[in-house]
PDB file of C-alpha atoms in Angstrom:
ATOM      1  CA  UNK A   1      18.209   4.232  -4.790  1.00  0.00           C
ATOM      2  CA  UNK A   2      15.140   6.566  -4.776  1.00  0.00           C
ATOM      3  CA  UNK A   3      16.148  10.142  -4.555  1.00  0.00           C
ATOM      4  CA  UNK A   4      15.017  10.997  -1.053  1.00  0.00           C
ATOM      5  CA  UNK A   5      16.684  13.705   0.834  1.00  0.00           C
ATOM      6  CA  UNK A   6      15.882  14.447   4.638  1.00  0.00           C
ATOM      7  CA  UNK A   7      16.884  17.856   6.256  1.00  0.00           C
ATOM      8  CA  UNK A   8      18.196  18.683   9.061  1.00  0.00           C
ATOM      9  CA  UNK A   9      19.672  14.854   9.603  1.00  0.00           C
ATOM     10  CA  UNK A  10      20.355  15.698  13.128  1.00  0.00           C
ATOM     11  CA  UNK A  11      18.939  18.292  15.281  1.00  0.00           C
ATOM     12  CA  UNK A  12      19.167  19.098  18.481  1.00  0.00           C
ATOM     13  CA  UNK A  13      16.404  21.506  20.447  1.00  0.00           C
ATOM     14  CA  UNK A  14      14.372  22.695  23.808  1.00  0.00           C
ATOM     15  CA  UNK A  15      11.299  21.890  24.924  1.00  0.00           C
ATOM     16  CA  UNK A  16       8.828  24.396  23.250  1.00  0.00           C
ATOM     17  CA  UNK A  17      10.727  25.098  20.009  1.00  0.00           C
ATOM     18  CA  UNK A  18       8.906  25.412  16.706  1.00  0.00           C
ATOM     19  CA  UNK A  19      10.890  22.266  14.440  1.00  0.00           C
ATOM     20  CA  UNK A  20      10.229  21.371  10.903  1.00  0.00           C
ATOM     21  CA  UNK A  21      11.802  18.650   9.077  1.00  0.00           C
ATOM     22  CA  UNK A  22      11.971  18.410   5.113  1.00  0.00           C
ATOM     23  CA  UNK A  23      11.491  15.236   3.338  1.00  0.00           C
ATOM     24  CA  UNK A  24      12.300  16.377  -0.580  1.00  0.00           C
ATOM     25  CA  UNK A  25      12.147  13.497  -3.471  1.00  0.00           C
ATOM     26  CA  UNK A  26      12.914  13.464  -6.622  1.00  0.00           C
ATOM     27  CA  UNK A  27      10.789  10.642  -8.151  1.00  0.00           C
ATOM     28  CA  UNK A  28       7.514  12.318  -8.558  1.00  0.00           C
ATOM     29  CA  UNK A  29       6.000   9.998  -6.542  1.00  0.00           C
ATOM     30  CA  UNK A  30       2.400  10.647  -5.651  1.00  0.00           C
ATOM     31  CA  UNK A  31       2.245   9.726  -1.841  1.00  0.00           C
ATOM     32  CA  UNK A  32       4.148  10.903   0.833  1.00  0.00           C
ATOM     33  CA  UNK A  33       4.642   9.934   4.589  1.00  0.00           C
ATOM     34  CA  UNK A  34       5.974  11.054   7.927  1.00  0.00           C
ATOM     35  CA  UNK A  35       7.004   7.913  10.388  1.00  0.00           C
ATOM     36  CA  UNK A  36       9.298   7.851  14.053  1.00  0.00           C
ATOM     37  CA  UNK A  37      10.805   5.094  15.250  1.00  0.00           C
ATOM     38  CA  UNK A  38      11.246   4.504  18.247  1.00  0.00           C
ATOM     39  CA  UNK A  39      12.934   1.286  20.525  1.00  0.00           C
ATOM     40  CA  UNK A  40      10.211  -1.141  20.864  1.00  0.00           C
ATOM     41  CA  UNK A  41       7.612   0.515  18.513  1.00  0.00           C
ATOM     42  CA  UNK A  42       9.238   0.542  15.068  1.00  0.00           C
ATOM     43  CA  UNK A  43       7.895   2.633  12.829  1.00  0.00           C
ATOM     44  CA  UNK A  44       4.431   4.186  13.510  1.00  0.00           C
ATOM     45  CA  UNK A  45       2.974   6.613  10.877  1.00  0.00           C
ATOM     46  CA  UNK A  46       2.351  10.281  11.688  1.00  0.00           C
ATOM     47  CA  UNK A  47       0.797  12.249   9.054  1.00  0.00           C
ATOM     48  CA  UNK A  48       0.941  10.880   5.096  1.00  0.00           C
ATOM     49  CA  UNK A  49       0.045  12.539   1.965  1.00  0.00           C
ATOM     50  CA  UNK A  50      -1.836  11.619  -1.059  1.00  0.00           C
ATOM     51  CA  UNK A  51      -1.267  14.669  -3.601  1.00  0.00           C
ATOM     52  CA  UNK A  52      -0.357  18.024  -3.405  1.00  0.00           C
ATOM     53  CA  UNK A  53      -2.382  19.903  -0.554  1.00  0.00           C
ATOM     54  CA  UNK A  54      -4.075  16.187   0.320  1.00  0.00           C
ATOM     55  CA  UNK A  55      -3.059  14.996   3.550  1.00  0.00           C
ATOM     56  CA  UNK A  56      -4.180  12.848   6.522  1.00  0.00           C
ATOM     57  CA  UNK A  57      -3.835  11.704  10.132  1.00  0.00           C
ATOM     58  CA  UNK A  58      -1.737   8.619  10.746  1.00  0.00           C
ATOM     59  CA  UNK A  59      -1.071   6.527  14.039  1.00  0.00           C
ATOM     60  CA  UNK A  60       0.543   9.171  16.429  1.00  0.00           C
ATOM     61  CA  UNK A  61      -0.549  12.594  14.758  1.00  0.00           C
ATOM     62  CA  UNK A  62      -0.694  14.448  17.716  1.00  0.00           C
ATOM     63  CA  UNK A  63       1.337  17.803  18.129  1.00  0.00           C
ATOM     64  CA  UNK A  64       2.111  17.036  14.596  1.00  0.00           C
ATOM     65  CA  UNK A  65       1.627  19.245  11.449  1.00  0.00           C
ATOM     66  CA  UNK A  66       2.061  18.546   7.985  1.00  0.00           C
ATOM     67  CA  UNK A  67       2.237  20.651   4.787  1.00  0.00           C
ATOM     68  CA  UNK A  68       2.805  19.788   1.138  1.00  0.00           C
ATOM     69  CA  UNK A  69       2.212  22.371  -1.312  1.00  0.00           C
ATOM     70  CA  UNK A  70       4.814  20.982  -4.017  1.00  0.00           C
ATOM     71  CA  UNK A  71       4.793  17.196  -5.342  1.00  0.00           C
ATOM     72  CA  UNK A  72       8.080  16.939  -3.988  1.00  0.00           C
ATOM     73  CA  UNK A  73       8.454  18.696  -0.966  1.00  0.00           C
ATOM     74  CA  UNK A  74       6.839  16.899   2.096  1.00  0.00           C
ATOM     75  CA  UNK A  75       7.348  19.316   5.561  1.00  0.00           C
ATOM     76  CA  UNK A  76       6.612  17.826   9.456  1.00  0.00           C
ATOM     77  CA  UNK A  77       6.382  20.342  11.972  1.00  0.00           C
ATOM     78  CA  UNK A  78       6.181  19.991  15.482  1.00  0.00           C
ATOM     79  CA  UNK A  79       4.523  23.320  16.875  1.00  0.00           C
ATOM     80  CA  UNK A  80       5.990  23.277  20.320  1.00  0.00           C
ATOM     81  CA  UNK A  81       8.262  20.374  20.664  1.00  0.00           C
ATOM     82  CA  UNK A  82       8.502  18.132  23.823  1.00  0.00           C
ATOM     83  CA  UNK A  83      10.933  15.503  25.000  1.00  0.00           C
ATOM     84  CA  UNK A  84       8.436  13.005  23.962  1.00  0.00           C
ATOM     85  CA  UNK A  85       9.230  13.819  20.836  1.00  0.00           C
ATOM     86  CA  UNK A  86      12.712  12.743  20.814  1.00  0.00           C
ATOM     87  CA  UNK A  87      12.837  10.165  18.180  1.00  0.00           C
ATOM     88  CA  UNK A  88      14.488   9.188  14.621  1.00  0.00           C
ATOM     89  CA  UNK A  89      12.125  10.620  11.673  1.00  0.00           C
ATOM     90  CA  UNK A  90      11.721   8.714   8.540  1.00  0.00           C
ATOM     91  CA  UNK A  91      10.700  10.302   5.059  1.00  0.00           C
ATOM     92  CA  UNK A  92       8.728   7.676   2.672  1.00  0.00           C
ATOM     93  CA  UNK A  93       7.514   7.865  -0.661  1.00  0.00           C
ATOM     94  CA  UNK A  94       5.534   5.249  -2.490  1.00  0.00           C
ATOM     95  CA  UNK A  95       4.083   5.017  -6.466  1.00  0.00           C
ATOM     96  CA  UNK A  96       0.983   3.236  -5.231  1.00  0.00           C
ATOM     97  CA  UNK A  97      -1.455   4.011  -3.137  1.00  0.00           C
ATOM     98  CA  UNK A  98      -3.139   0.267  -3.055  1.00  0.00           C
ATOM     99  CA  UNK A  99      -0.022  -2.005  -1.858  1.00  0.00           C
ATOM    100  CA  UNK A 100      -0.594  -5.420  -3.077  1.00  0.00           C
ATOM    101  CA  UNK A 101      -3.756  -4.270  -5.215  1.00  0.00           C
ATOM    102  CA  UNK A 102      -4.402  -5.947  -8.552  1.00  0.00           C
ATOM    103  CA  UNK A 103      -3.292  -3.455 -10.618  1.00  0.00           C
ATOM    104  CA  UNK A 104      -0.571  -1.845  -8.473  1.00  0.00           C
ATOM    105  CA  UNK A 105       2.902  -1.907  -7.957  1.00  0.00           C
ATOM    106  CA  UNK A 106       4.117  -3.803  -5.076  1.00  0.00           C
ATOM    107  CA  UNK A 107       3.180  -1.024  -2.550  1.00  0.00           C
ATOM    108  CA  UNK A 108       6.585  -0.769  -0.806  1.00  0.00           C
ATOM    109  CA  UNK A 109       8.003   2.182   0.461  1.00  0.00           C
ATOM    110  CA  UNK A 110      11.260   3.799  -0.671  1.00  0.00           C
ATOM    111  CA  UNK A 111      12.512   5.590   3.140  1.00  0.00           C
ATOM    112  CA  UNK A 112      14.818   8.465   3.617  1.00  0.00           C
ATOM    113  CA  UNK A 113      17.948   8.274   5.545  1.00  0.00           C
ATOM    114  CA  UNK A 114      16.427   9.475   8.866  1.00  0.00           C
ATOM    115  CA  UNK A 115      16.521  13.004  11.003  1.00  0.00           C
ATOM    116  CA  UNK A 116      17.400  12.336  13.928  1.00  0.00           C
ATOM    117  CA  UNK A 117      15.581  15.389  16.333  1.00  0.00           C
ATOM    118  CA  UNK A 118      16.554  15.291  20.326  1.00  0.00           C
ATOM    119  CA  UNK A 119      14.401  17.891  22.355  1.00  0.00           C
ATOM    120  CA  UNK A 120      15.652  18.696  25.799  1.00  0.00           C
TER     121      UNK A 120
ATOM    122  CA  UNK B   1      -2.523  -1.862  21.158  1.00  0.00           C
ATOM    123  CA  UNK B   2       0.012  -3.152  18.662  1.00  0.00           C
ATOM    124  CA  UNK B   3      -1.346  -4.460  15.658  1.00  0.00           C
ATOM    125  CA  UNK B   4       1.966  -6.267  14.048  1.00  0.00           C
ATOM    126  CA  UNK B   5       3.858  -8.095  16.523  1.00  0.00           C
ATOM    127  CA  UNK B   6       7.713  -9.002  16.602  1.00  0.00           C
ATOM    128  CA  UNK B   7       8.359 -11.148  19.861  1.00  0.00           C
ATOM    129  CA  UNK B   8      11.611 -11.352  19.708  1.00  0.00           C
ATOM    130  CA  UNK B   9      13.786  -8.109  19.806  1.00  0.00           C
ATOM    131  CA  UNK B  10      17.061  -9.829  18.899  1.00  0.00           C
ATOM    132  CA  UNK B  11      18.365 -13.296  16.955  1.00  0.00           C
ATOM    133  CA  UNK B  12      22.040 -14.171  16.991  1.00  0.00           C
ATOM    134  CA  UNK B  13      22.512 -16.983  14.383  1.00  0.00           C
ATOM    135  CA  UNK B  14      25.827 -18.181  13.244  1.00  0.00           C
ATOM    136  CA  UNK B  15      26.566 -17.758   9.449  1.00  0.00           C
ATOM    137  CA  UNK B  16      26.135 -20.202   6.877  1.00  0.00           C
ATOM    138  CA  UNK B  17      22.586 -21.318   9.234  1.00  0.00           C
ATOM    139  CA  UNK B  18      19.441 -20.457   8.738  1.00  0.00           C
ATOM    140  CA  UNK B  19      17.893 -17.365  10.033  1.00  0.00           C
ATOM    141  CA  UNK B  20      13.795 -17.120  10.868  1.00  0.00           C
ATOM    142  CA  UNK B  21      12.378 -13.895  12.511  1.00  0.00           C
ATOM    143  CA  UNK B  22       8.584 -14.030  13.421  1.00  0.00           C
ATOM    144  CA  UNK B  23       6.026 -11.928  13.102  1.00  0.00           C
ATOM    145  CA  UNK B  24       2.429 -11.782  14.588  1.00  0.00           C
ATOM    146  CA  UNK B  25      -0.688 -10.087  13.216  1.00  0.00           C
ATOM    147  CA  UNK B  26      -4.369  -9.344  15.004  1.00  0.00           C
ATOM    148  CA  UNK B  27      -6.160  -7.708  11.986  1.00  0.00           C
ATOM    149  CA  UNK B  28      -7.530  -9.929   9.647  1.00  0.00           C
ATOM    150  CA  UNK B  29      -8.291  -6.987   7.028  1.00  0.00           C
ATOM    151  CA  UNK B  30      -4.253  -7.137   6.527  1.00  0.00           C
ATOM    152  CA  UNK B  31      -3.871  -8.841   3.025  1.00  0.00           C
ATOM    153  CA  UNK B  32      -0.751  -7.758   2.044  1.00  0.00           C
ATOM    154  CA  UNK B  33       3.273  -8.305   4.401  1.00  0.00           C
ATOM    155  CA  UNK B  34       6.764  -6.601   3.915  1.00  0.00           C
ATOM    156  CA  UNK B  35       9.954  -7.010   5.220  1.00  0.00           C
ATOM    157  CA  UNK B  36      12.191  -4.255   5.438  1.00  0.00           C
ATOM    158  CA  UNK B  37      15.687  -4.472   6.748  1.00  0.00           C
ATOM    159  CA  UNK B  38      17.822  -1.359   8.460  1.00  0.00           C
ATOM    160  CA  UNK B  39      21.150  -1.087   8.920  1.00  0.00           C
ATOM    161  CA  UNK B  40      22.208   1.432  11.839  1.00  0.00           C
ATOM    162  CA  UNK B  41      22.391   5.448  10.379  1.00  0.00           C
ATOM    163  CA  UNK B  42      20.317   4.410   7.325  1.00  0.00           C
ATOM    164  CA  UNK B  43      16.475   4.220   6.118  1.00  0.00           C
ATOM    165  CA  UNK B  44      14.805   0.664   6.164  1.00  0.00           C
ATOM    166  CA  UNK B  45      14.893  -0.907   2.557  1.00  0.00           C
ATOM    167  CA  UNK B  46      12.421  -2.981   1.421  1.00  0.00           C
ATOM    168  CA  UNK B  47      13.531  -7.225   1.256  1.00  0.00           C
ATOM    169  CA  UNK B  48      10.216  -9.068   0.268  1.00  0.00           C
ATOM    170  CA  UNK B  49       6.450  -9.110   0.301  1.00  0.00           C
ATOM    171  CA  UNK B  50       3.909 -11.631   0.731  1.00  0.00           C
ATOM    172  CA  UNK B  51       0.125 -11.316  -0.960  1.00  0.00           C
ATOM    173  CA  UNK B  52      -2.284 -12.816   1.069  1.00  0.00           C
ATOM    174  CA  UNK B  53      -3.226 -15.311  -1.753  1.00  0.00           C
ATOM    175  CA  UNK B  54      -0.127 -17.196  -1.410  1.00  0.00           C
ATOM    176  CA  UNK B  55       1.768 -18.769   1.507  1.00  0.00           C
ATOM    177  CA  UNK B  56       4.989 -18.671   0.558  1.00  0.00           C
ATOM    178  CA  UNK B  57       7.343 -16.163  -1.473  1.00  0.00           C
ATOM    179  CA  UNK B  58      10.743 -16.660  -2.249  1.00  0.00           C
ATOM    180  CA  UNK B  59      13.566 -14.677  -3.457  1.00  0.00           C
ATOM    181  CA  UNK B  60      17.007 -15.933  -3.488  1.00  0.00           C
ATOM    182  CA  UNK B  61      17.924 -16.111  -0.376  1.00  0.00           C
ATOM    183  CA  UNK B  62      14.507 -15.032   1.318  1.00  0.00           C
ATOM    184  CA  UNK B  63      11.705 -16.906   2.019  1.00  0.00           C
ATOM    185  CA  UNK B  64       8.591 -15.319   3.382  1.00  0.00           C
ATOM    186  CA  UNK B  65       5.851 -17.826   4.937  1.00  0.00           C
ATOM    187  CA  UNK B  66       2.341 -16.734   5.459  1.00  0.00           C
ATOM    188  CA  UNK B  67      -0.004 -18.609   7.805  1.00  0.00           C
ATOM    189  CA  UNK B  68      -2.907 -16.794   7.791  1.00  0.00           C
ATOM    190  CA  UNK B  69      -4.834 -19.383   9.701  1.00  0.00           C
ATOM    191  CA  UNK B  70      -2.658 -18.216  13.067  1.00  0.00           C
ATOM    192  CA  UNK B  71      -2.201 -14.711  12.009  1.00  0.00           C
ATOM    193  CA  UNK B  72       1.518 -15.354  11.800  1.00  0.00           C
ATOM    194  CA  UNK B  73       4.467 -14.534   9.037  1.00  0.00           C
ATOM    195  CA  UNK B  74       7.928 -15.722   9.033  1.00  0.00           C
ATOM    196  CA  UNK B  75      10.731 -14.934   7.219  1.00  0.00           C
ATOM    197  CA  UNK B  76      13.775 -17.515   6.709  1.00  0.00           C
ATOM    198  CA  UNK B  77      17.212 -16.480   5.516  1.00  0.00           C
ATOM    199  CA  UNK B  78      19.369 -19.169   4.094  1.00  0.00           C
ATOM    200  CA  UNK B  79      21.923 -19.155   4.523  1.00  0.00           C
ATOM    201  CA  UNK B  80      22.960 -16.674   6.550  1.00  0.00           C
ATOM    202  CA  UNK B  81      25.746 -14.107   6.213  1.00  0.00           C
ATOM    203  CA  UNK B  82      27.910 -11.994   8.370  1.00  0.00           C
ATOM    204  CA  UNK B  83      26.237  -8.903   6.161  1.00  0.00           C
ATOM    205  CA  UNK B  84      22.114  -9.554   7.035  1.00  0.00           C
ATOM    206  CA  UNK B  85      23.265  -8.187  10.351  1.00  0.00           C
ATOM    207  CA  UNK B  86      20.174  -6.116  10.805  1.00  0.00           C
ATOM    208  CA  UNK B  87      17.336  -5.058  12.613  1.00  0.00           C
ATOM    209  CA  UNK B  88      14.083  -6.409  10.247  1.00  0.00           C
ATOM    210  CA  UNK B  89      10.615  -4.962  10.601  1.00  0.00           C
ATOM    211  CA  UNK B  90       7.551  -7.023   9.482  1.00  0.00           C
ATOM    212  CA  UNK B  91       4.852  -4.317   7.982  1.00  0.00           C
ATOM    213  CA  UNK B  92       1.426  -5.440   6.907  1.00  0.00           C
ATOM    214  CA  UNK B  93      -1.420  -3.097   5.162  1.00  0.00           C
ATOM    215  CA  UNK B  94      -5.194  -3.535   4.687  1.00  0.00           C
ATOM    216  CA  UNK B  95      -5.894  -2.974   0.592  1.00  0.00           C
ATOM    217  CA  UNK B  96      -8.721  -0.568   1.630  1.00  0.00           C
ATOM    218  CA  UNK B  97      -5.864   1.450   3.819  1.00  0.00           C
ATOM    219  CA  UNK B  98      -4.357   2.999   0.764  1.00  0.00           C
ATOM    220  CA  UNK B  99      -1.094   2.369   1.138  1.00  0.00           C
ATOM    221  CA  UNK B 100      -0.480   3.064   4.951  1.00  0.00           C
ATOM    222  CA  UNK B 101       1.598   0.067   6.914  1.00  0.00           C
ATOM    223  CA  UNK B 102       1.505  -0.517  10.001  1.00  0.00           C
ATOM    224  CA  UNK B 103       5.166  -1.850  11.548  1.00  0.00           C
ATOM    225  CA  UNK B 104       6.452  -4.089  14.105  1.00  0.00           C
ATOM    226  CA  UNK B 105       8.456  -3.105  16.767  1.00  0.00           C
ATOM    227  CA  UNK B 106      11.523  -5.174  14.754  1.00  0.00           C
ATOM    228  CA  UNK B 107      14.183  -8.268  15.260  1.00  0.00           C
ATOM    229  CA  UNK B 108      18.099  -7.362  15.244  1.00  0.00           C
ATOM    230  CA  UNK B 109      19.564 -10.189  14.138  1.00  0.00           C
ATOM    231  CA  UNK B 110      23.314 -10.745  14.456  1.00  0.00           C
ATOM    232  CA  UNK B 111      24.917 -13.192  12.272  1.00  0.00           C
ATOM    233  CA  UNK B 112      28.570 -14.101  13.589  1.00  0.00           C
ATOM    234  CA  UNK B 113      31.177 -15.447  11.344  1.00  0.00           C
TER     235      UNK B 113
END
């Protein structure tokens, strides 16, 4: 399994809170990503990173933060959290940054176990 | 609007049959389909992939189909066992997308002894 560690797992806060989860791997893989999942939407990307101090906008970035100053440290924070922002948070690494490329590996993603963050 | 469709939320398939969730895509710069599987309390873990190149993958088990004509994926488990009990998410990416994947909203299936 790829060493993947998610902190807090479970969390539980008010509306207007300042949150941050911590994805932390031990793989020294390059990329780095933030997903939710939610009933009926899966998995949608929030914020990924390509390299220390590189990061970018997924799918649903708003009210979202992201900060990666280590190679294996990854850190979402929600500024002032809202009850739409209850939801299960997934931690992902992956090798590759070109999934099914040529000269890549096969692009999957290795997930955390989930944080699971309730705001009230 | 949702890029990678699953139309069916749940499958109950008794064991030792065969087991096909379905997946629909709209963007035809996806080249390149996962399946992950997730058991309750734990990350998704990756199953198989399909390239766009080919129209079929298999491993053991597993079968991914790609029909790229229809914009449509399916994967087959045969046959099926008590422990694929799961919810499965179809994920596709775009080559020039780095490595981002976009996810359907996922099948639980439920295979009963």
């Amino acid at each position: 399994d790829a060493g993947i560690t998610q902190s807090p797992r479970h969390k539980v806060t008010e509306t207007g809170t300042p949150v941050t989860l911590r994805c932390h791997q031990t793989e020294n893989h390059r990329y780095m990503y933030w997903y939710r999942q939610d009933p009926g939407h899966g998995l949608r990307l929030i914020h990924y990173s390509y390299g220390v101090k590189d990061t970018d906008k997924g799918e649903v970035s708003d009210g979202y933060s992201v900060s990666r100053s280590k190679t294996e440290d990854f850190l979402l924070t929600l500024e002032s959290a809202t009850s739409s922002q209850t939801s299960v948070y997934f931690c992902a690494i992956s090798e590759s940054g070109l999934a099914g490329g040529p000269f890549a590996n096969t692009g999957e993603l290795f997930f955390g176990e989930g944080s699971r963050l309730t705001v009230l | 609007d949702q890029q990678v469709k699953q139309n069916s939320p749940s499958l109950s398939v008794q064991e030792g049959r065969i087991s096909i969730l379905n997946c629909d895509y709209t963007n035809s710069m996806f080249d390149y389909f996962l399946w992950y599987k997730k058991y309750p309390a734990e990350g998704p873990t990756f199953l198989i992939s399909i390239s766009s190149i080919k129209d079929k993958n298999e491993d053991g088990r597993f079968t991914v189909f790609l029909n790229k004509s229809a914009k449509h994926l399916s994967l087959h488990i045969v046959p099926s066992q008590p422990g694929d009990s799961a919810v499965y998410f179809c994920a596709a990416s775009a080559g020039n997308a780095g490595n981002m994947l976009t996810f359907g909203g996922g099948t639980r299936l439920m295979v009963k002894p």
